[in-house]
Amino acid sequence: LSSVDVGFDPNRVLTFRVNPADADAAARDPMGFKTRVLAALRDLPGVDAAGVNTCAPLTGQCGSSVVVSAGSGRLEGPEIGVHVVDGGYFDALRMPLVAGRSFGPEDRPGSARVAIVNARAARRLWPGADPIGQRIAVATAYFAGGDSMATVVGVVGDVRYQAVEAPAAFDVYLPALQRSRGSTMFFVRTTGDGDPNALLPSVREAVRQADPGLPVYGVRQLADVAAAATARTRFLTVVLSVFSVLAVGLAVIGVYGVVAFAVRARGKEISIRLAIGAAPGGVVRLIVMEHLRPVVVGIVAGSVVAAALTRLVAALLYDVPPRDGATFGVAVLALAAAGLLACWWPARRAARADPVGALKGDG
């Protein structure tokens, strides 16, 4: 799961929210407010890029709608994501521009309605055709004035907004400066390797200058958001790993105890074998092979039961089949090696003992 390409770079990105409706000045001119804040953020020392969206990736909190392509296809359902962004958002998250152009200052109220789609939506709506210049309608009236028709001017890479394990949705991006309502999440990418939180006082000042009465909330680093998206899986992995190690340890101790007891009970026999010329290596092999048989039977029986019960852990797996051959193979080899070691150690100690002394002691 940690190797999945989520479609963006979360490192060195600070996020925070503001709601223009919470302050009179920003509520009267939300588009102007966004423009002023973004300009102030981009002028700050240590800022590489800044942009806005209505939600953050990997949170599952993005809005959805119905998207219809003029004379082509229709997309609807929860897997349709609609995002209100500016061009700086793609730069802040290092999202690749696949075709066309990004949003710019020309995409303002009164200008032509435009939209950007992700690569997956482009393939679904216009298979084999150029998506640039296509017309789409968004059912929800995101644009000021309620006009939902827009012309596609660009295609960007796929980003996972719902979860790391969920595939990228069919995403449509609309210009933030052509929307007049709702809260806004800002994304600020910093330069260098410093802590993005060190920029927070300057960020708050930039918002205060745009509107002194507007609070900043929901401050987080995007890297923390990405880490939280896999926190449950990482926790379960650690828990299962700890219990697996304990189980193997108990199994080794149990096998070792049984073999050691059996070897001590056969001390006289082993001493006689050694006294009449049996090689120590042969004695070790004899003991190991005798006691390794039940270990092998246990591994086979355990593998059968595990294969039958894999449906109970299927929901915890990502991109790995419940009956993955490689996983079962590694588990079998690990348990076989542990059982072999538990049998070999007491056998080795018995084979290295002085047979004459052991026989005298027995007498």
Short mmCIF file of C-alpha atoms in Angstrom, two decimals:
data_model
loop_
_atom_site.label_atom_id
_atom_site.label_comp_id
_atom_site.label_asym_id
_atom_site.label_seq_id
_atom_site.Cartn_x
_atom_site.Cartn_y
_atom_site.Cartn_z
CA LEU A 1 0.00 0.00 0.00
CA SER A 2 2.88 2.38 0.77
CA SER A 3 4.16 2.04 -2.81
CA VAL A 4 0.89 3.22 -4.41
CA ASP A 5 1.21 6.30 -6.61
CA VAL A 6 -1.44 8.65 -5.19
CA GLY A 7 -0.91 11.16 -8.01
CA PHE A 8 0.59 14.05 -6.02
CA ASP A 9 3.55 14.95 -3.81
CA PRO A 10 2.43 15.60 -0.20
CA ASN A 11 5.82 16.68 1.12
CA ARG A 12 6.43 20.29 2.22
CA VAL A 13 2.76 21.29 1.71
CA LEU A 14 0.86 23.21 4.40
CA THR A 15 -2.95 23.25 4.23
CA PHE A 16 -5.53 25.38 6.03
CA ARG A 17 -9.15 26.43 5.62
CA VAL A 18 -11.00 29.70 5.62
CA ASN A 19 -14.68 30.41 5.04
CA PRO A 20 -15.33 33.78 3.38
CA ALA A 21 -18.90 33.67 4.70
CA ASP A 22 -17.52 34.06 8.24
CA ALA A 23 -16.49 37.70 7.61
CA ASP A 24 -18.47 40.52 6.04
CA ALA A 25 -15.76 41.85 3.71
CA ALA A 26 -14.79 38.43 2.37
CA ALA A 27 -18.43 37.40 2.03
CA ARG A 28 -19.17 40.46 -0.14
CA ASP A 29 -16.25 39.72 -2.48
CA PRO A 30 -15.12 36.07 -2.07
CA MET A 31 -13.34 35.99 -5.42
CA GLY A 32 -11.38 39.12 -4.65
CA PHE A 33 -10.57 37.72 -1.23
CA LYS A 34 -9.14 34.52 -2.75
CA THR A 35 -7.10 36.54 -5.23
CA ARG A 36 -5.61 38.74 -2.49
CA VAL A 37 -4.73 35.83 -0.21
CA LEU A 38 -3.14 33.80 -2.99
CA ALA A 39 -1.09 36.79 -4.14
CA ALA A 40 0.09 37.42 -0.57
CA LEU A 41 0.98 33.75 -0.04
CA ARG A 42 2.96 33.52 -3.27
CA ASP A 43 4.97 36.61 -2.29
CA LEU A 44 6.06 35.10 1.03
CA PRO A 45 9.72 34.05 1.32
CA GLY A 46 10.03 30.29 1.26
CA VAL A 47 6.83 29.68 -0.72
CA ASP A 48 7.19 27.74 -3.93
CA ALA A 49 3.51 27.57 -4.98
CA ALA A 50 0.06 28.20 -3.53
CA GLY A 51 -3.43 27.24 -4.63
CA VAL A 52 -6.95 26.43 -3.46
CA ASN A 53 -9.38 23.55 -3.57
CA THR A 54 -12.55 22.67 -1.71
CA CYS A 55 -11.04 19.51 -0.20
CA ALA A 56 -7.78 17.64 0.32
CA PRO A 57 -6.71 14.36 -1.31
CA LEU A 58 -7.03 11.06 0.56
CA THR A 59 -9.73 12.40 2.91
CA GLY A 60 -12.92 11.24 1.20
CA GLN A 61 -14.48 14.65 1.85
CA CYS A 62 -14.77 15.95 -1.71
CA GLY A 63 -18.08 16.82 -3.37
CA SER A 64 -19.62 14.88 -6.23
CA SER A 65 -22.08 15.65 -8.98
CA VAL A 66 -23.36 14.48 -12.33
CA VAL A 67 -21.21 15.35 -15.35
CA VAL A 68 -22.60 15.15 -18.86
CA SER A 69 -20.56 15.49 -22.02
CA ALA A 70 -22.36 17.17 -24.90
CA GLY A 71 -23.20 14.50 -27.47
CA SER A 72 -20.99 11.87 -25.78
CA GLY A 73 -21.21 10.29 -22.33
CA ARG A 74 -22.52 10.76 -18.83
CA LEU A 75 -20.82 10.30 -15.47
CA GLU A 76 -22.71 10.08 -12.22
CA GLY A 77 -22.41 8.56 -8.78
CA PRO A 78 -20.14 8.97 -5.77
CA GLU A 79 -17.03 8.30 -7.83
CA ILE A 80 -17.50 11.59 -9.71
CA GLY A 81 -15.43 14.28 -8.01
CA VAL A 82 -15.97 18.00 -8.59
CA HIS A 83 -13.21 20.32 -7.37
CA VAL A 84 -13.06 24.10 -7.35
CA VAL A 85 -9.40 25.04 -7.78
CA ASP A 86 -7.03 27.56 -9.28
CA GLY A 87 -3.96 26.85 -11.40
CA GLY A 88 -1.66 27.12 -8.39
CA TYR A 89 -3.29 24.05 -6.84
CA PHE A 90 -1.81 21.79 -9.51
CA ASP A 91 1.62 23.36 -8.96
CA ALA A 92 1.40 23.08 -5.17
CA LEU A 93 0.62 19.36 -5.33
CA ARG A 94 2.98 18.67 -8.26
CA MET A 95 0.13 17.27 -10.34
CA PRO A 96 1.21 16.65 -13.94
CA LEU A 97 -0.53 18.52 -16.76
CA VAL A 98 -1.21 15.83 -19.36
CA ALA A 99 -2.71 18.02 -22.09
CA GLY A 100 -3.97 21.54 -22.70
CA ARG A 101 -3.49 24.34 -20.19
CA SER A 102 -4.04 25.06 -16.53
CA PHE A 103 -6.33 27.70 -15.06
CA GLY A 104 -5.06 31.28 -15.21
CA PRO A 105 -6.08 34.81 -14.22
CA GLU A 106 -8.15 35.04 -17.39
CA ASP A 107 -10.62 32.49 -15.99
CA ARG A 108 -12.62 35.03 -14.02
CA PRO A 109 -16.30 35.93 -13.66
CA GLY A 110 -17.71 36.97 -17.01
CA SER A 111 -15.17 34.96 -18.99
CA ALA A 112 -15.92 31.75 -20.85
CA ARG A 113 -16.78 28.79 -18.62
CA VAL A 114 -13.90 26.34 -18.61
CA ALA A 115 -13.04 23.07 -16.90
CA ILE A 116 -10.18 20.63 -16.52
CA VAL A 117 -10.69 16.86 -16.25
CA ASN A 118 -8.41 14.13 -15.03
CA ALA A 119 -7.03 11.49 -17.39
CA ARG A 120 -9.47 8.81 -16.26
CA ALA A 121 -12.51 10.98 -16.94
CA ALA A 122 -11.11 11.96 -20.34
CA ARG A 123 -10.69 8.32 -21.32
CA ARG A 124 -14.20 7.48 -20.16
CA LEU A 125 -16.01 10.42 -21.77
CA TRP A 126 -14.06 10.66 -25.04
CA PRO A 127 -12.33 7.33 -25.75
CA GLY A 128 -9.83 7.77 -28.54
CA ALA A 129 -10.71 11.46 -29.03
CA ASP A 130 -9.07 14.72 -28.02
CA PRO A 131 -10.76 16.01 -24.84
CA ILE A 132 -9.55 19.58 -25.36
CA GLY A 133 -12.42 21.72 -26.61
CA GLN A 134 -15.13 19.27 -25.56
CA ARG A 135 -18.20 20.65 -23.79
CA ILE A 136 -19.42 19.27 -20.46
CA ALA A 137 -22.26 20.13 -18.11
CA VAL A 138 -22.00 19.90 -14.33
CA ALA A 139 -25.40 19.28 -12.73
CA THR A 140 -24.62 21.31 -9.60
CA ALA A 141 -24.47 25.04 -10.32
CA TYR A 142 -20.90 25.68 -9.24
CA PHE A 143 -20.51 28.68 -11.50
CA ALA A 144 -21.79 32.10 -10.55
CA GLY A 145 -25.07 32.66 -12.35
CA GLY A 146 -25.98 28.98 -12.48
CA ASP A 147 -24.63 28.23 -15.99
CA SER A 148 -23.27 24.68 -15.80
CA MET A 149 -21.79 24.32 -19.32
CA ALA A 150 -18.02 24.52 -19.63
CA THR A 151 -15.33 23.89 -22.22
CA VAL A 152 -12.51 21.48 -21.36
CA VAL A 153 -9.18 23.31 -21.61
CA GLY A 154 -6.85 20.81 -19.93
CA VAL A 155 -6.25 17.30 -18.65
CA VAL A 156 -4.32 16.55 -15.45
CA GLY A 157 -3.10 13.34 -13.84
CA ASP A 158 -5.25 11.12 -11.66
CA VAL A 159 -5.27 11.78 -7.91
CA ARG A 160 -6.73 9.56 -5.21
CA TYR A 161 -9.13 11.69 -3.18
CA GLN A 162 -11.17 8.99 -1.40
CA ALA A 163 -8.47 6.74 0.05
CA VAL A 164 -5.08 5.28 -0.82
CA GLU A 165 -6.63 1.89 -1.56
CA ALA A 166 -9.48 3.38 -3.64
CA PRO A 167 -8.74 4.03 -7.34
CA ALA A 168 -8.82 7.56 -8.66
CA ALA A 169 -12.31 8.84 -9.39
CA PHE A 170 -13.55 10.67 -12.49
CA ASP A 171 -12.55 14.18 -11.45
CA VAL A 172 -13.62 17.54 -12.91
CA TYR A 173 -11.86 20.76 -11.87
CA LEU A 174 -13.61 24.13 -12.10
CA PRO A 175 -12.01 27.60 -11.74
CA ALA A 176 -12.09 28.91 -8.18
CA LEU A 177 -12.44 32.51 -9.38
CA GLN A 178 -15.70 31.65 -11.13
CA ARG A 179 -17.33 30.38 -7.98
CA SER A 180 -18.84 32.73 -5.44
CA ARG A 181 -19.58 30.68 -2.34
CA GLY A 182 -18.36 28.03 0.12
CA SER A 183 -15.30 27.43 2.26
CA THR A 184 -11.86 27.27 0.71
CA MET A 185 -8.84 25.12 1.52
CA PHE A 186 -5.47 26.65 0.73
CA PHE A 187 -2.39 24.60 -0.20
CA VAL A 188 1.05 26.17 0.25
CA ARG A 189 4.19 24.37 -0.94
CA THR A 190 7.37 25.53 0.76
CA THR A 191 10.91 25.51 -0.56
CA GLY A 192 13.82 23.70 1.05
CA ASP A 193 13.67 20.98 3.68
CA GLY A 194 12.42 23.07 6.60
CA ASP A 195 9.27 22.52 8.64
CA PRO A 196 6.26 23.95 6.73
CA ASN A 197 4.67 24.86 10.08
CA ALA A 198 7.34 27.53 10.48
CA LEU A 199 5.50 29.44 7.75
CA LEU A 200 2.23 29.45 9.69
CA PRO A 201 2.62 32.92 11.32
CA SER A 202 3.23 34.48 7.90
CA VAL A 203 0.25 32.61 6.48
CA ARG A 204 -2.06 33.89 9.22
CA GLU A 205 -0.78 37.43 8.63
CA ALA A 206 -1.48 37.12 4.89
CA VAL A 207 -5.08 36.13 5.62
CA ARG A 208 -5.44 38.85 8.26
CA GLN A 209 -4.34 41.51 5.79
CA ALA A 210 -6.93 40.28 3.28
CA ASP A 211 -9.66 40.28 5.93
CA PRO A 212 -8.85 40.93 9.62
CA GLY A 213 -12.04 39.22 10.82
CA LEU A 214 -11.55 35.89 9.08
CA PRO A 215 -10.27 32.93 11.15
CA VAL A 216 -7.82 30.33 9.88
CA TYR A 217 -8.60 26.76 10.93
CA GLY A 218 -7.87 23.15 10.00
CA VAL A 219 -4.12 23.72 9.71
CA ARG A 220 -2.32 20.51 8.74
CA GLN A 221 0.61 19.32 6.72
CA LEU A 222 -0.43 17.34 3.66
CA ALA A 223 2.22 14.74 4.56
CA ASP A 224 0.33 14.14 7.82
CA VAL A 225 -2.91 13.74 5.86
CA ALA A 226 -1.22 11.15 3.64
CA ALA A 227 0.19 9.33 6.67
CA ALA A 228 -3.23 9.30 8.36
CA ALA A 229 -4.72 7.72 5.24
CA THR A 230 -2.63 4.57 5.86
CA ALA A 231 -2.55 4.76 9.68
CA ARG A 232 -5.17 2.02 10.18
CA THR A 233 -3.41 -0.35 7.83
CA ARG A 234 -0.01 0.34 9.38
CA PHE A 235 -1.42 -0.23 12.88
CA LEU A 236 -3.01 -3.53 11.88
CA THR A 237 0.22 -4.58 10.20
CA VAL A 238 2.22 -3.91 13.37
CA VAL A 239 -0.32 -5.73 15.56
CA LEU A 240 -0.48 -8.76 13.28
CA SER A 241 3.31 -8.83 12.95
CA VAL A 242 3.79 -8.77 16.74
CA PHE A 243 1.31 -11.59 17.27
CA SER A 244 2.85 -13.57 14.41
CA VAL A 245 6.32 -13.29 15.94
CA LEU A 246 4.93 -14.33 19.35
CA ALA A 247 3.16 -17.31 17.77
CA VAL A 248 6.32 -18.49 16.01
CA GLY A 249 8.33 -17.97 19.20
CA LEU A 250 5.88 -20.06 21.24
CA ALA A 251 5.93 -22.75 18.56
CA VAL A 252 9.75 -22.90 18.60
CA ILE A 253 9.83 -23.06 22.40
CA GLY A 254 7.23 -25.83 22.39
CA VAL A 255 9.01 -27.92 19.77
CA TYR A 256 12.35 -27.38 21.50
CA GLY A 257 10.93 -28.46 24.87
CA VAL A 258 9.36 -31.63 23.44
CA VAL A 259 12.52 -32.63 21.54
CA ALA A 260 14.79 -31.84 24.49
CA PHE A 261 12.63 -33.99 26.78
CA ALA A 262 12.63 -36.86 24.25
CA VAL A 263 16.40 -36.63 23.82
CA ARG A 264 16.97 -36.76 27.57
CA ALA A 265 14.66 -39.79 27.82
CA ARG A 266 16.73 -41.51 25.13
CA GLY A 267 20.07 -40.53 26.65
CA LYS A 268 21.25 -44.13 27.21
CA GLU A 269 20.32 -45.15 23.64
CA ILE A 270 22.14 -42.18 22.15
CA SER A 271 25.21 -42.83 24.31
CA ILE A 272 25.33 -46.50 23.20
CA ARG A 273 25.08 -45.44 19.54
CA LEU A 274 27.96 -43.04 20.00
CA ALA A 275 30.01 -45.55 22.02
CA ILE A 276 29.82 -48.25 19.33
CA GLY A 277 31.00 -45.83 16.64
CA ALA A 278 27.96 -43.92 15.33
CA ALA A 279 28.94 -40.57 13.84
CA PRO A 280 27.63 -37.54 15.76
CA GLY A 281 26.26 -36.14 12.51
CA GLY A 282 24.27 -39.32 11.92
CA VAL A 283 22.81 -39.13 15.41
CA VAL A 284 21.80 -35.54 14.84
CA ARG A 285 20.12 -36.45 11.56
CA LEU A 286 18.30 -39.36 13.17
CA ILE A 287 16.88 -37.24 15.98
CA VAL A 288 16.00 -34.33 13.72
CA MET A 289 14.22 -36.46 11.11
CA GLU A 290 12.19 -38.29 13.76
CA HIS A 291 10.96 -35.12 15.42
CA LEU A 292 10.62 -33.04 12.27
CA ARG A 293 7.85 -35.28 10.94
CA PRO A 294 5.14 -33.90 13.28
CA VAL A 295 6.40 -30.39 12.51
CA VAL A 296 5.84 -31.02 8.80
CA VAL A 297 2.40 -32.50 9.50
CA GLY A 298 1.54 -29.41 11.57
CA ILE A 299 2.69 -27.05 8.82
CA VAL A 300 0.62 -28.88 6.20
CA ALA A 301 -2.47 -28.94 8.41
CA GLY A 302 -1.97 -25.30 9.37
CA SER A 303 -1.63 -24.26 5.74
CA VAL A 304 -4.90 -25.99 4.85
CA VAL A 305 -6.74 -24.32 7.73
CA ALA A 306 -5.14 -20.94 6.94
CA ALA A 307 -6.20 -21.20 3.29
CA ALA A 308 -9.76 -21.91 4.42
CA LEU A 309 -9.82 -18.93 6.80
CA THR A 310 -8.22 -16.33 4.52
CA ARG A 311 -11.66 -14.87 3.80
CA LEU A 312 -11.60 -13.45 7.33
CA VAL A 313 -8.60 -11.23 6.50
CA ALA A 314 -9.50 -10.41 2.90
CA ALA A 315 -10.82 -6.98 3.93
CA LEU A 316 -7.43 -6.11 5.45
CA LEU A 317 -5.46 -6.80 2.29
CA TYR A 318 -4.66 -4.46 -0.58
CA ASP A 319 -3.58 -5.67 -4.01
CA VAL A 320 -2.68 -9.07 -2.55
CA PRO A 321 -4.95 -12.11 -3.06
CA PRO A 322 -5.99 -13.82 0.20
CA ARG A 323 -4.37 -17.06 -0.99
CA ASP A 324 -1.19 -15.49 -2.29
CA GLY A 325 1.25 -18.25 -3.17
CA ALA A 326 4.36 -16.23 -2.34
CA THR A 327 3.03 -15.35 1.12
CA PHE A 328 2.14 -18.95 1.90
CA GLY A 329 5.51 -20.10 0.58
CA VAL A 330 7.44 -17.69 2.78
CA ALA A 331 5.34 -18.63 5.81
CA VAL A 332 5.92 -22.36 5.23
CA LEU A 333 9.67 -21.87 4.81
CA ALA A 334 9.89 -19.69 7.91
CA LEU A 335 7.98 -22.19 10.06
CA ALA A 336 9.97 -25.12 8.66
CA ALA A 337 13.24 -23.32 9.45
CA ALA A 338 12.04 -22.53 12.97
CA GLY A 339 10.98 -26.14 13.54
CA LEU A 340 14.28 -27.43 12.15
CA LEU A 341 16.23 -25.18 14.50
CA ALA A 342 14.14 -26.29 17.48
CA CYS A 343 14.87 -29.95 16.64
CA TRP A 344 18.52 -29.48 15.74
CA TRP A 345 19.68 -27.66 18.86
CA PRO A 346 18.91 -30.37 21.48
CA ALA A 347 20.04 -33.08 19.03
CA ARG A 348 23.37 -31.31 18.59
CA ARG A 349 23.86 -31.06 22.36
CA ALA A 350 23.12 -34.78 22.79
CA ALA A 351 25.50 -35.76 19.97
CA ARG A 352 28.36 -33.76 21.52
CA ALA A 353 28.02 -35.37 24.96
CA ASP A 354 30.64 -37.85 26.26
CA PRO A 355 29.05 -41.31 25.74
CA VAL A 356 31.22 -43.06 28.33
CA GLY A 357 30.44 -40.48 30.99
CA ALA A 358 26.76 -40.62 30.11
CA LEU A 359 26.71 -44.43 30.43
CA LYS A 360 28.56 -44.31 33.78
CA GLY A 361 26.15 -41.73 35.01
CA ASP A 362 23.23 -43.91 33.90
CA GLY A 363 24.63 -46.91 35.73
#
